[in-house]
PDB file of C-alpha atoms (C1' of nucleotides) in Angstrom:
ATOM      1  CA  MET W   1     142.350 114.851  78.036  1.00  0.00           C
ATOM      2  CA  GLU W   2     142.915 118.529  78.152  1.00  0.00           C
ATOM      3  CA  PRO W   3     142.638 120.138  81.483  1.00  0.00           C
ATOM      4  CA  THR W   4     140.328 123.074  81.698  1.00  0.00           C
ATOM      5  CA  CYS W   5     141.160 126.259  83.325  1.00  0.00           C
ATOM      6  CA  GLY W   6     139.027 127.219  86.234  1.00  0.00           C
ATOM      7  CA  ASP W   7     136.404 129.836  85.693  1.00  0.00           C
ATOM      8  CA  THR W   8     138.288 132.880  86.838  1.00  0.00           C
ATOM      9  CA  SER W   9     136.198 135.333  84.997  1.00  0.00           C
ATOM     10  CA  LEU W  10     134.145 137.823  86.914  1.00  0.00           C
ATOM     11  CA  ASP W  11     130.593 138.593  86.051  1.00  0.00           C
ATOM     12  CA  LEU W  12     130.938 142.226  85.131  1.00  0.00           C
ATOM     13  CA  ASN W  13     128.028 142.354  82.801  1.00  0.00           C
ATOM     14  CA  VAL W  14     125.978 144.444  85.124  1.00  0.00           C
ATOM     15  CA  ASP W  15     123.544 146.883  83.618  1.00  0.00           C
ATOM     16  CA  PRO W  16     124.761 150.327  84.742  1.00  0.00           C
ATOM     17  CA  SER W  17     121.285 151.667  84.446  1.00  0.00           C
ATOM     18  CA  THR W  18     120.180 149.559  87.441  1.00  0.00           C
ATOM     19  CA  MET W  19     122.788 151.146  89.627  1.00  0.00           C
ATOM     20  CA  HIS W  20     123.512 154.584  90.836  1.00  0.00           C
ATOM     21  CA  MET W  21     126.723 155.067  89.001  1.00  0.00           C
ATOM     22  CA  ASP W  22     128.941 157.968  88.516  1.00  0.00           C
ATOM     23  CA  GLY W  23     131.898 158.349  86.225  1.00  0.00           C
ATOM     24  CA  ALA W  24     134.269 156.923  88.728  1.00  0.00           C
ATOM     25  CA  LEU W  25     132.248 153.732  89.035  1.00  0.00           C
ATOM     26  CA  VAL W  26     132.069 153.337  85.278  1.00  0.00           C
ATOM     27  CA  GLU W  27     135.777 153.856  85.188  1.00  0.00           C
ATOM     28  CA  GLU W  28     136.178 151.203  87.866  1.00  0.00           C
ATOM     29  CA  LEU W  29     134.103 148.805  85.826  1.00  0.00           C
ATOM     30  CA  ARG W  30     136.357 149.389  82.884  1.00  0.00           C
ATOM     31  CA  ARG W  31     139.326 148.768  85.036  1.00  0.00           C
ATOM     32  CA  LEU W  32     137.866 145.540  86.327  1.00  0.00           C
ATOM     33  CA  SER W  33     137.007 144.496  82.819  1.00  0.00           C
ATOM     34  CA  CYS W  34     140.575 145.145  81.856  1.00  0.00           C
ATOM     35  CA  GLU W  35     141.747 143.154  84.891  1.00  0.00           C
ATOM     36  CA  ASN W  36     139.469 140.340  83.790  1.00  0.00           C
ATOM     37  CA  LYS W  37     141.058 140.286  80.418  1.00  0.00           C
ATOM     38  CA  ARG W  38     144.506 140.156  81.977  1.00  0.00           C
ATOM     39  CA  LEU W  39     143.433 137.262  84.130  1.00  0.00           C
ATOM     40  CA  THR W  40     142.090 135.492  81.096  1.00  0.00           C
ATOM     41  CA  HIS W  41     145.373 136.075  79.367  1.00  0.00           C
ATOM     42  CA  LEU W  42     147.134 134.794  82.491  1.00  0.00           C
ATOM     43  CA  CYS W  43     145.041 131.644  82.289  1.00  0.00           C
ATOM     44  CA  GLU W  44     145.999 131.182  78.679  1.00  0.00           C
ATOM     45  CA  ASN W  45     149.642 131.567  79.585  1.00  0.00           C
ATOM     46  CA  TYR W  46     149.146 129.020  82.280  1.00  0.00           C
ATOM     47  CA  MET W  47     147.729 126.552  79.777  1.00  0.00           C
ATOM     48  CA  ALA W  48     150.729 127.192  77.508  1.00  0.00           C
ATOM     49  CA  LEU W  49     153.087 126.534  80.395  1.00  0.00           C
ATOM     50  CA  GLN W  50     151.277 123.285  81.065  1.00  0.00           C
ATOM     51  CA  LYS W  51     151.943 122.216  77.494  1.00  0.00           C
ATOM     52  CA  GLN W  52     155.600 123.155  77.844  1.00  0.00           C
ATOM     53  CA  LEU W  53     155.834 121.148  81.037  1.00  0.00           C
ATOM     54  CA  SER W  54     154.380 118.157  79.319  1.00  0.00           C
ATOM     55  CA  GLN W  55     156.866 118.507  76.454  1.00  0.00           C
ATOM     56  CA  LEU W  56     159.679 118.923  78.906  1.00  0.00           C
ATOM     57  CA  ILE W  57     158.734 115.760  80.677  1.00  0.00           C
ATOM     58  CA  ASN W  58     158.751 113.934  77.394  1.00  0.00           C
ATOM     59  CA  THR W  59     162.176 115.320  76.594  1.00  0.00           C
ATOM     60  CA  ASN W  60     163.609 114.326  79.916  1.00  0.00           C
ATOM     61  CA  PHE W  61     162.261 110.845  79.555  1.00  0.00           C
ATOM     62  CA  ASP W  62     164.051 110.537  76.243  1.00  0.00           C
ATOM     63  CA  GLN W  63     167.280 112.090  77.452  1.00  0.00           C
ATOM     64  CA  GLN W  64     167.540 109.819  80.451  1.00  0.00           C
ATOM     65  CA  LEU W  65     167.362 106.720  78.356  1.00  0.00           C
ATOM     66  CA  ASP W  66     171.135 106.745  78.218  1.00  0.00           C
ATOM     67  CA  TYR W  67     171.751 106.165  81.891  1.00  0.00           C
ATOM     68  CA  PRO W  68     172.343 102.611  83.055  1.00  0.00           C
ATOM     69  CA  ILE W  69     170.702 101.667  86.310  1.00  0.00           C
ATOM     70  CA  GLU W  70     171.195  97.961  86.428  1.00  0.00           C
ATOM     71  CA  SER W  71     174.461  96.117  86.055  1.00  0.00           C
ATOM     72  CA  SER W  72     175.718  92.664  86.607  1.00  0.00           C
ATOM     73  CA  ARG W  73     176.865  93.740  89.990  1.00  0.00           C
ATOM     74  CA  LYS W  74     173.868  94.790  91.954  1.00  0.00           C
ATOM     75  CA  ARG W  75     175.660  96.752  94.573  1.00  0.00           C
ATOM     76  CA  LYS W  76     177.648  98.832  92.117  1.00  0.00           C
ATOM     77  CA  ALA W  77     174.482  99.512  90.255  1.00  0.00           C
ATOM     78  CA  ALA W  78     172.682 100.472  93.416  1.00  0.00           C
ATOM     79  CA  GLU W  79     175.439 102.848  94.394  1.00  0.00           C
ATOM     80  CA  SER W  80     175.721 104.485  91.001  1.00  0.00           C
ATOM     81  CA  ASP W  81     171.982 104.705  90.817  1.00  0.00           C
ATOM     82  CA  GLN W  82     171.831 106.366  94.171  1.00  0.00           C
ATOM     83  CA  CYS W  83     174.497 108.770  93.024  1.00  0.00           C
ATOM     84  CA  CYS W  84     172.638 109.673  89.924  1.00  0.00           C
ATOM     85  CA  THR W  85     169.371 110.016  91.682  1.00  0.00           C
ATOM     86  CA  ASN W  86     170.841 112.351  94.224  1.00  0.00           C
ATOM     87  CA  LYS W  87     172.126 114.515  91.505  1.00  0.00           C
ATOM     88  CA  PHE W  88     168.696 114.740  90.095  1.00  0.00           C
ATOM     89  CA  VAL W  89     167.259 115.581  93.421  1.00  0.00           C
ATOM     90  CA  GLY W  90     169.860 118.131  94.368  1.00  0.00           C
ATOM     91  CA  VAL W  91     169.716 121.788  93.684  1.00  0.00           C
ATOM     92  CA  SER W  92     172.089 121.880  90.793  1.00  0.00           C
ATOM     93  CA  ASN W  93     170.660 119.062  88.809  1.00  0.00           C
ATOM     94  CA  ASN W  94     171.345 118.677  85.199  1.00  0.00           C
ATOM     95  CA  ASN W  95     171.348 115.850  82.805  1.00  0.00           C
ATOM     96  CA  ALA W  96     174.824 116.513  81.584  1.00  0.00           C
ATOM     97  CA  GLU W  97     176.259 115.998  84.988  1.00  0.00           C
ATOM     98  CA  CYS W  98     174.544 112.660  85.322  1.00  0.00           C
ATOM     99  CA  SER W  99     175.275 111.429  81.863  1.00  0.00           C
ATOM    100  CA  SER W 100     178.899 112.414  82.127  1.00  0.00           C
ATOM    101  CA  ILE W 101     179.595 109.461  84.385  1.00  0.00           C
ATOM    102  CA  ILE W 102     178.646 106.996  81.702  1.00  0.00           C
ATOM    103  CA  THR W 103     181.583 104.889  80.763  1.00  0.00           C
ATOM    104  CA  GLU W 104     182.212 102.248  78.186  1.00  0.00           C
ATOM    105  CA  ASP W 105     181.846  99.612  80.831  1.00  0.00           C
ATOM    106  CA  SER W 106     178.598 101.069  81.987  1.00  0.00           C
ATOM    107  CA  PHE W 107     177.384 101.058  78.436  1.00  0.00           C
ATOM    108  CA  LYS W 108     178.016  97.309  78.259  1.00  0.00           C
ATOM    109  CA  LYS W 109     176.087  96.956  81.456  1.00  0.00           C
ATOM    110  CA  TYR W 110     173.411  99.119  79.967  1.00  0.00           C
ATOM    111  CA  LYS W 111     173.148  96.684  77.086  1.00  0.00           C
ATOM    112  CA  ASP W 112     172.853  93.851  79.556  1.00  0.00           C
ATOM    113  CA  PHE W 113     170.083  95.785  81.185  1.00  0.00           C
ATOM    114  CA  ASN W 114     167.970  95.433  78.103  1.00  0.00           C
ATOM    115  CA  SER W 115     167.296  91.850  79.022  1.00  0.00           C
ATOM    116  CA  SER W 116     166.576  92.555  82.675  1.00  0.00           C
ATOM    117  CA  PRO W 117     163.189  93.503  84.144  1.00  0.00           C
ATOM    118  CA  LYS W 118     162.253  97.086  83.741  1.00  0.00           C
ATOM    119  CA  VAL W 119     163.201  99.347  86.650  1.00  0.00           C
ATOM    120  CA  SER W 120     161.843 102.776  87.263  1.00  0.00           C
ATOM    121  CA  LYS W 121     162.308 105.128  90.115  1.00  0.00           C
ATOM    122  CA  PHE W 122     160.121 107.823  91.537  1.00  0.00           C
ATOM    123  CA  LEU W 123     160.657 110.320  94.308  1.00  0.00           C
ATOM    124  CA  VAL W 124     157.588 111.117  96.297  1.00  0.00           C
ATOM    125  CA  LYS W 125     157.736 114.050  98.675  1.00  0.00           C
ATOM    126  CA  THR W 126     155.840 113.594 101.844  1.00  0.00           C
ATOM    127  CA  GLU W 127     155.094 115.817 104.786  1.00  0.00           C
ATOM    128  CA  ALA W 128     157.803 115.789 107.456  1.00  0.00           C
ATOM    129  CA  SER W 129     155.357 114.326 109.963  1.00  0.00           C
ATOM    130  CA  ASN W 130     154.482 111.458 107.680  1.00  0.00           C
ATOM    131  CA  ASN W 131     156.703 108.527 108.642  1.00  0.00           C
ATOM    132  CA  SER W 132     154.964 105.845 106.672  1.00  0.00           C
ATOM    133  CA  LEU W 133     156.616 103.998 103.752  1.00  0.00           C
ATOM    134  CA  TYR W 134     153.407 103.539 101.891  1.00  0.00           C
ATOM    135  CA  VAL W 135     152.945 105.154  98.525  1.00  0.00           C
ATOM    136  CA  MET W 136     149.570 104.674  96.870  1.00  0.00           C
ATOM    137  CA  ASP W 137     150.092 104.533  93.165  1.00  0.00           C
ATOM    138  CA  GLY W 138     146.922 102.877  91.981  1.00  0.00           C
ATOM    139  CA  TYR W 139     147.998  99.327  92.621  1.00  0.00           C
ATOM    140  CA  GLN W 140     147.571  97.055  95.554  1.00  0.00           C
ATOM    141  CA  TRP W 141     150.807  96.111  97.254  1.00  0.00           C
ATOM    142  CA  ARG W 142     151.657  93.533  99.877  1.00  0.00           C
ATOM    143  CA  LYS W 143     154.657  94.190 102.048  1.00  0.00           C
ATOM    144  CA  TYR W 144     156.860  91.155 102.330  1.00  0.00           C
ATOM    145  CA  GLY W 145     159.965  92.473 103.955  1.00  0.00           C
ATOM    146  CA  GLN W 146     161.779  95.384 105.509  1.00  0.00           C
ATOM    147  CA  LYS W 147     165.472  95.894 105.793  1.00  0.00           C
ATOM    148  CA  VAL W 148     167.861  98.574 107.056  1.00  0.00           C
ATOM    149  CA  THR W 149     170.519  99.079 104.473  1.00  0.00           C
ATOM    150  CA  ARG W 150     174.114  99.921 105.060  1.00  0.00           C
ATOM    151  CA  ASP W 151     174.122 103.355 103.421  1.00  0.00           C
ATOM    152  CA  ASN W 152     170.809 104.589 104.729  1.00  0.00           C
ATOM    153  CA  PRO W 153     169.647 104.404 108.370  1.00  0.00           C
ATOM    154  CA  SER W 154     166.015 104.513 107.339  1.00  0.00           C
ATOM    155  CA  PRO W 155     164.486 101.087 106.630  1.00  0.00           C
ATOM    156  CA  ARG W 156     163.722  99.923 103.122  1.00  0.00           C
ATOM    157  CA  ALA W 157     160.378  98.279 102.587  1.00  0.00           C
ATOM    158  CA  TYR W 158     159.774  95.565  99.995  1.00  0.00           C
ATOM    159  CA  PHE W 159     156.391  95.215  98.312  1.00  0.00           C
ATOM    160  CA  ARG W 160     154.853  92.843  95.819  1.00  0.00           C
ATOM    161  CA  CYS W 161     151.854  93.625  93.682  1.00  0.00           C
ATOM    162  CA  SER W 162     148.964  91.740  95.252  1.00  0.00           C
ATOM    163  CA  PHE W 163     146.325  92.907  92.842  1.00  0.00           C
ATOM    164  CA  ALA W 164     147.120  89.940  90.532  1.00  0.00           C
ATOM    165  CA  PRO W 165     148.683  86.842  92.076  1.00  0.00           C
ATOM    166  CA  SER W 166     150.862  86.328  89.009  1.00  0.00           C
ATOM    167  CA  CYS W 167     152.020  89.918  88.742  1.00  0.00           C
ATOM    168  CA  PRO W 168     155.813  89.930  88.893  1.00  0.00           C
ATOM    169  CA  VAL W 169     156.183  93.603  89.824  1.00  0.00           C
ATOM    170  CA  LYS W 170     158.083  94.512  92.978  1.00  0.00           C
ATOM    171  CA  LYS W 171     158.462  97.789  94.691  1.00  0.00           C
ATOM    172  CA  LYS W 172     161.056  99.129  97.072  1.00  0.00           C
ATOM    173  CA  VAL W 173     160.388 102.185  99.198  1.00  0.00           C
ATOM    174  CA  GLN W 174     163.041 103.926 101.234  1.00  0.00           C
ATOM    175  CA  ARG W 175     163.450 107.434 102.527  1.00  0.00           C
ATOM    176  CA  SER W 176     166.045 109.536 100.870  1.00  0.00           C
ATOM    177  CA  LEU W 177     169.257 109.920 102.790  1.00  0.00           C
ATOM    178  CA  GLU W 178     169.559 113.593 102.003  1.00  0.00           C
ATOM    179  CA  ASP W 179     165.927 114.513 102.424  1.00  0.00           C
ATOM    180  CA  PRO W 180     163.960 112.186 104.748  1.00  0.00           C
ATOM    181  CA  THR W 181     160.719 113.734 103.535  1.00  0.00           C
ATOM    182  CA  ILE W 182     161.316 112.146 100.131  1.00  0.00           C
ATOM    183  CA  LEU W 183     160.349 108.539  99.539  1.00  0.00           C
ATOM    184  CA  VAL W 184     162.455 106.854  96.947  1.00  0.00           C
ATOM    185  CA  THR W 185     160.217 104.339  95.232  1.00  0.00           C
ATOM    186  CA  THR W 186     161.742 101.797  92.923  1.00  0.00           C
ATOM    187  CA  TYR W 187     159.575  99.632  90.686  1.00  0.00           C
ATOM    188  CA  GLU W 188     160.917  96.446  89.164  1.00  0.00           C
ATOM    189  CA  GLY W 189     159.098  94.609  86.374  1.00  0.00           C
ATOM    190  CA  GLU W 190     155.920  95.250  84.557  1.00  0.00           C
ATOM    191  CA  HIS W 191     152.359  94.766  85.618  1.00  0.00           C
ATOM    192  CA  ASN W 192     150.543  92.076  83.681  1.00  0.00           C
ATOM    193  CA  HIS W 193     147.196  93.574  84.522  1.00  0.00           C
ATOM    194  CA  GLY W 194     145.462  96.922  84.140  1.00  0.00           C
ATOM    195  CA  HIS W 195     145.607  99.988  86.355  1.00  0.00           C
ATOM    196  CA  GLN W 196     143.197 100.166  89.236  1.00  0.00           C
ATOM    197  CA  ARG W 197     143.507 103.907  89.231  1.00  0.00           C
ATOM    198  CA  ALA W 198     145.713 106.040  87.135  1.00  0.00           C
ATOM    199  CA  GLU W 199     146.796 108.254  89.945  1.00  0.00           C
ATOM    200  CA  ILE W 200     149.638 108.717  92.302  1.00  0.00           C
ATOM    201  CA  SER W 201     148.897 109.896  95.787  1.00  0.00           C
ATOM    202  CA  LEU W 202     150.116 109.494  99.264  1.00  0.00           C
ATOM    203  CA  VAL W 203     148.690 107.669 102.211  1.00  0.00           C
ATOM    204  CA  SER W 204     148.296 110.639 104.375  1.00  0.00           C
ATOM    205  CA  ASN W 205     145.377 112.751 105.349  1.00  0.00           C
ATOM    206  CA  GLN W 206     147.154 115.885 106.319  1.00  0.00           C
ATOM    207  CA  SER W 207     144.827 118.846 106.166  1.00  0.00           C
ATOM    208  CA  GLU W 208     147.062 121.512 107.610  1.00  0.00           C
ATOM    209  CA  ALA W 209     147.518 124.705 105.791  1.00  0.00           C
ATOM    210  CA  LEU W 210     149.937 124.593 102.962  1.00  0.00           C
ATOM    211  CA  PRO W 211     152.484 127.206 102.001  1.00  0.00           C
ATOM    212  CA  PRO W 212     151.540 129.596  99.290  1.00  0.00           C
ATOM    213  CA  LEU W 213     151.532 128.079  95.867  1.00  0.00           C
ATOM    214  CA  LYS W 214     154.132 130.527  94.691  1.00  0.00           C
ATOM    215  CA  GLY W 215     156.563 129.183  97.313  1.00  0.00           C
ATOM    216  CA  SER W 216     159.414 127.263  95.867  1.00  0.00           C
ATOM    217  CA  SER W 217     159.835 123.637  96.698  1.00  0.00           C
ATOM    218  CA  PRO W 218     163.119 122.336  98.132  1.00  0.00           C
ATOM    219  CA  VAL W 219     163.074 119.707  95.474  1.00  0.00           C
ATOM    220  CA  SER W 220     162.953 121.309  92.088  1.00  0.00           C
ATOM    221  CA  SER W 221     164.650 120.323  88.951  1.00  0.00           C
ATOM    222  CA  PRO W 222     163.824 119.838  85.287  1.00  0.00           C
ATOM    223  CA  ASN W 223     163.223 116.223  86.236  1.00  0.00           C
ATOM    224  CA  THR W 224     160.897 116.751  89.128  1.00  0.00           C
ATOM    225  CA  ALA W 225     157.452 118.144  89.486  1.00  0.00           C
ATOM    226  CA  THR W 226     156.102 119.254  92.821  1.00  0.00           C
ATOM    227  CA  ILE W 227     152.425 119.579  93.304  1.00  0.00           C
ATOM    228  CA  ARG W 228     151.011 121.481  96.192  1.00  0.00           C
ATOM    229  CA  SER W 229     147.424 122.137  96.859  1.00  0.00           C
ATOM    230  CA  ALA W 230     144.954 122.245  99.655  1.00  0.00           C
ATOM    231  CA  VAL W 231     143.062 119.282  98.351  1.00  0.00           C
ATOM    232  CA  CYS W 232     145.972 116.842  98.315  1.00  0.00           C
ATOM    233  CA  PRO W 233     149.305 116.464 100.043  1.00  0.00           C
ATOM    234  CA  THR W 234     152.475 117.711  98.468  1.00  0.00           C
ATOM    235  CA  VAL W 235     153.567 115.293  95.854  1.00  0.00           C
ATOM    236  CA  THR W 236     156.935 115.399  94.123  1.00  0.00           C
ATOM    237  CA  LEU W 237     157.469 113.085  91.230  1.00  0.00           C
ATOM    238  CA  ASP W 238     160.976 112.620  90.119  1.00  0.00           C
ATOM    239  CA  LEU W 239     160.567 111.620  86.516  1.00  0.00           C
ATOM    240  CA  VAL W 240     163.961 110.017  86.352  1.00  0.00           C
ATOM    241  CA  LYS W 241     163.911 106.881  84.318  1.00  0.00           C
ATOM    242  CA  SER W 242     167.299 105.607  85.250  1.00  0.00           C
ATOM    243  CA  GLY W 243     168.391 103.610  82.285  1.00  0.00           C
ATOM    244  CA  LEU W 244     165.132 102.369  81.000  1.00  0.00           C
ATOM    245  CA  VAL W 245     165.153 101.514  77.343  1.00  0.00           C
ATOM    246  CA  GLU W 246     161.457 102.066  77.060  1.00  0.00           C
ATOM    247  CA  PHE W 247     159.289 103.309  79.836  1.00  0.00           C
ATOM    248  CA  GLU W 248     155.862 101.811  79.990  1.00  0.00           C
ATOM    249  CA  SER W 249     153.989 104.173  77.714  1.00  0.00           C
ATOM    250  CA  ALA W 250     150.739 103.845  79.600  1.00  0.00           C
ATOM    251  CA  GLN W 251     152.428 104.576  82.859  1.00  0.00           C
ATOM    252  CA  LYS W 252     154.250 107.496  81.317  1.00  0.00           C
ATOM    253  CA  SER W 253     151.148 109.053  79.908  1.00  0.00           C
ATOM    254  CA  SER W 254     149.171 108.521  83.052  1.00  0.00           C
ATOM    255  CA  ILE W 255     151.864 110.285  85.022  1.00  0.00           C
ATOM    256  CA  GLN W 256     151.882 113.154  82.634  1.00  0.00           C
ATOM    257  CA  GLN W 257     148.152 113.409  82.734  1.00  0.00           C
ATOM    258  CA  PHE W 258     148.277 113.260  86.459  1.00  0.00           C
ATOM    259  CA  LEU W 259     150.815 116.025  86.632  1.00  0.00           C
ATOM    260  CA  VAL W 260     148.861 118.315  84.343  1.00  0.00           C
ATOM    261  CA  GLN W 261     145.603 117.471  86.044  1.00  0.00           C
ATOM    262  CA  GLN W 262     146.948 118.062  89.466  1.00  0.00           C
ATOM    263  CA  MET W 263     148.468 121.371  88.521  1.00  0.00           C
ATOM    264  CA  ALA W 264     145.220 122.522  87.042  1.00  0.00           C
ATOM    265  CA  THR W 265     143.050 121.321  89.812  1.00  0.00           C
ATOM    266  CA  SER W 266     145.426 122.583  92.436  1.00  0.00           C
ATOM    267  CA  LEU W 267     145.024 126.072  91.070  1.00  0.00           C
ATOM    268  CA  THR W 268     141.349 126.046  90.268  1.00  0.00           C
ATOM    269  CA  ARG W 269     140.106 124.111  93.250  1.00  0.00           C
ATOM    270  CA  ASP W 270     142.417 125.554  95.786  1.00  0.00           C
ATOM    271  CA  PRO W 271     140.498 128.037  97.932  1.00  0.00           C
ATOM    272  CA  ASN W 272     143.745 129.878  98.482  1.00  0.00           C
ATOM    273  CA  PHE W 273     144.056 130.461  94.785  1.00  0.00           C
ATOM    274  CA  THR W 274     140.557 131.865  94.429  1.00  0.00           C
ATOM    275  CA  THR W 275     140.945 133.812  97.624  1.00  0.00           C
ATOM    276  CA  GLU W 276     144.206 135.354  96.477  1.00  0.00           C
ATOM    277  CA  LEU W 277     142.616 136.086  93.119  1.00  0.00           C
ATOM    278  CA  ALA W 278     139.739 137.867  94.789  1.00  0.00           C
ATOM    279  CA  THR W 279     142.127 139.684  97.126  1.00  0.00           C
ATOM    280  CA  ALA W 280     144.224 140.818  94.213  1.00  0.00           C
ATOM    281  CA  ILE W 281     141.192 142.168  92.386  1.00  0.00           C
ATOM    282  CA  SER W 282     139.731 143.816  95.425  1.00  0.00           C
ATOM    283  CA  GLY W 283     143.119 145.199  96.248  1.00  0.00           C
ATOM    284  CA  LYS W 284     143.246 146.788  92.807  1.00  0.00           C
ATOM    285  CA  ILE W 285     139.796 148.267  93.385  1.00  0.00           C
ATOM    286  CA  LEU W 286     140.745 149.682  96.761  1.00  0.00           C
ATOM    287  CA  GLU W 287     144.014 150.921  95.350  1.00  0.00           C
ATOM    288  CA  ALA W 288     142.152 152.781  92.657  1.00  0.00           C
ATOM    289  CA  GLN W 289     139.717 154.238  95.176  1.00  0.00           C
ATOM    290  CA  TRP W 290     142.388 155.677  97.408  1.00  0.00           C
TER     291      TRP W 290
ATOM    292  C1'  DC H   1     138.653  83.379 108.702  1.00  0.00           C
ATOM    293  C1'  DG H   2     141.372  85.438 105.382  1.00  0.00           C
ATOM    294  C1'  DC H   3     144.452  88.960 104.411  1.00  0.00           C
ATOM    295  C1'  DT H   4     148.137  92.039 105.665  1.00  0.00           C
ATOM    296  C1'  DT H   5     152.005  93.465 108.429  1.00  0.00           C
ATOM    297  C1'  DT H   6     155.957  92.589 111.246  1.00  0.00           C
ATOM    298  C1'  DT H   7     160.339  90.722 112.013  1.00  0.00           C
ATOM    299  C1'  DG H   8     163.912  87.438 112.693  1.00  0.00           C
ATOM    300  C1'  DA H   9     166.074  83.866 109.979  1.00  0.00           C
ATOM    301  C1'  DC H  10     167.891  82.337 105.881  1.00  0.00           C
ATOM    302  C1'  DC H  11     170.067  82.523 101.299  1.00  0.00           C
ATOM    303  C1'  DA H  12     172.877  84.206  97.513  1.00  0.00           C
ATOM    304  C1'  DG H  13     176.139  87.387  95.537  1.00  0.00           C
ATOM    305  C1'  DC H  14     180.226  89.933  96.073  1.00  0.00           C
ATOM    306  C1'  DG H  15     184.706  91.598  97.847  1.00  0.00           C
ATOM    307  C1'  DC H  16     188.766  90.542 100.287  1.00  0.00           C
TER     308       DC H  16
ATOM    309  C1'  DG F   1     186.569  80.457 102.717  1.00  0.00           C
ATOM    310  C1'  DC F   2     184.736  84.059 105.337  1.00  0.00           C
ATOM    311  C1'  DG F   3     182.233  88.104 106.363  1.00  0.00           C
ATOM    312  C1'  DC F   4     179.213  91.646 104.763  1.00  0.00           C
ATOM    313  C1'  DT F   5     175.131  93.086 102.536  1.00  0.00           C
ATOM    314  C1'  DG F   6     170.720  93.067 100.064  1.00  0.00           C
ATOM    315  C1'  DG F   7     166.849  90.425  99.137  1.00  0.00           C
ATOM    316  C1'  DT F   8     163.409  86.954 100.357  1.00  0.00           C
ATOM    317  C1'  DC F   9     161.022  83.629 103.247  1.00  0.00           C
ATOM    318  C1'  DA F  10     157.831  82.344 106.638  1.00  0.00           C
ATOM    319  C1'  DA F  11     155.808  82.118 111.209  1.00  0.00           C
ATOM    320  C1'  DA F  12     153.429  84.927 114.370  1.00  0.00           C
ATOM    321  C1'  DA F  13     150.524  88.663 115.370  1.00  0.00           C
ATOM    322  C1'  DG F  14     147.151  92.090 114.114  1.00  0.00           C
ATOM    323  C1'  DC F  15     142.936  93.553 111.993  1.00  0.00           C
ATOM    324  C1'  DG F  16     138.312  93.877 109.947  1.00  0.00           C
TER     325       DG F  16
END
DNA sequence: CGCTTTTGACCAGCGC
DNA sequence: GCGCTGGTCAAAAGCG
């Protein structure tokens, strides 16, 4: 499914004969036409960037196959996993830094991991005012426990998939120690039923104004994607697959589709985007007039 | 009434 | 063996 760019073209096909036009106005029309072409080119570049993002995500998924998340000792694994995740979340994230801590022992553990249930981790950025531990990801979850862990004062919530009674998938959600606005969601196991919805969103209905799209997110790395728009809350997906041998391909593709879709819709549906676009064009016109 | 959430209790694994 | 910790259970409460 290829996202379509919003219709950013302006209807400049106005018959000059129907208007009282002088040379300056004709010149202005030419300028606007040129601006339109530039915007079209910008849109094409945007589409190209989307493709690159998709390819980058694929690459990161492959590169992160080498990192072991699970070991025979749960606590050690949890600690090393936390360490690695934090590196991905931090400012100076890079895969080499994370993969450099792989040892021979961890490789053995990694091999052991092959026989264990699949584990995947996502970071979901929430608004600061959103204190809930609920992350809607298209499945129906039933909370069966909550615990305050030693290394993180924020409680960790335990969920089971309640969509299918026999579904073995479990989910843990806990706020990040470094950034409480980030929900660390850990999935264990595989769903033995289909998706309800192939989307990832947050249980929040914030409608407050969002920062400009061009604003940088505090969480940005080659492994994360932050989506901001006026039509949905800010969502940051950390596409870290800590030690997975094979990520569920359907899940992977749906996430990628979601990312691309959201980026496209965020731009094209966001009134701010269209407003800024119109402002930029009108600004050019005024600038030319003065 | 059935489902979900909450929360204290319980259990198992691990380190000392 | 004991204490700590993470994970799970299950009864009670809440909700539609």
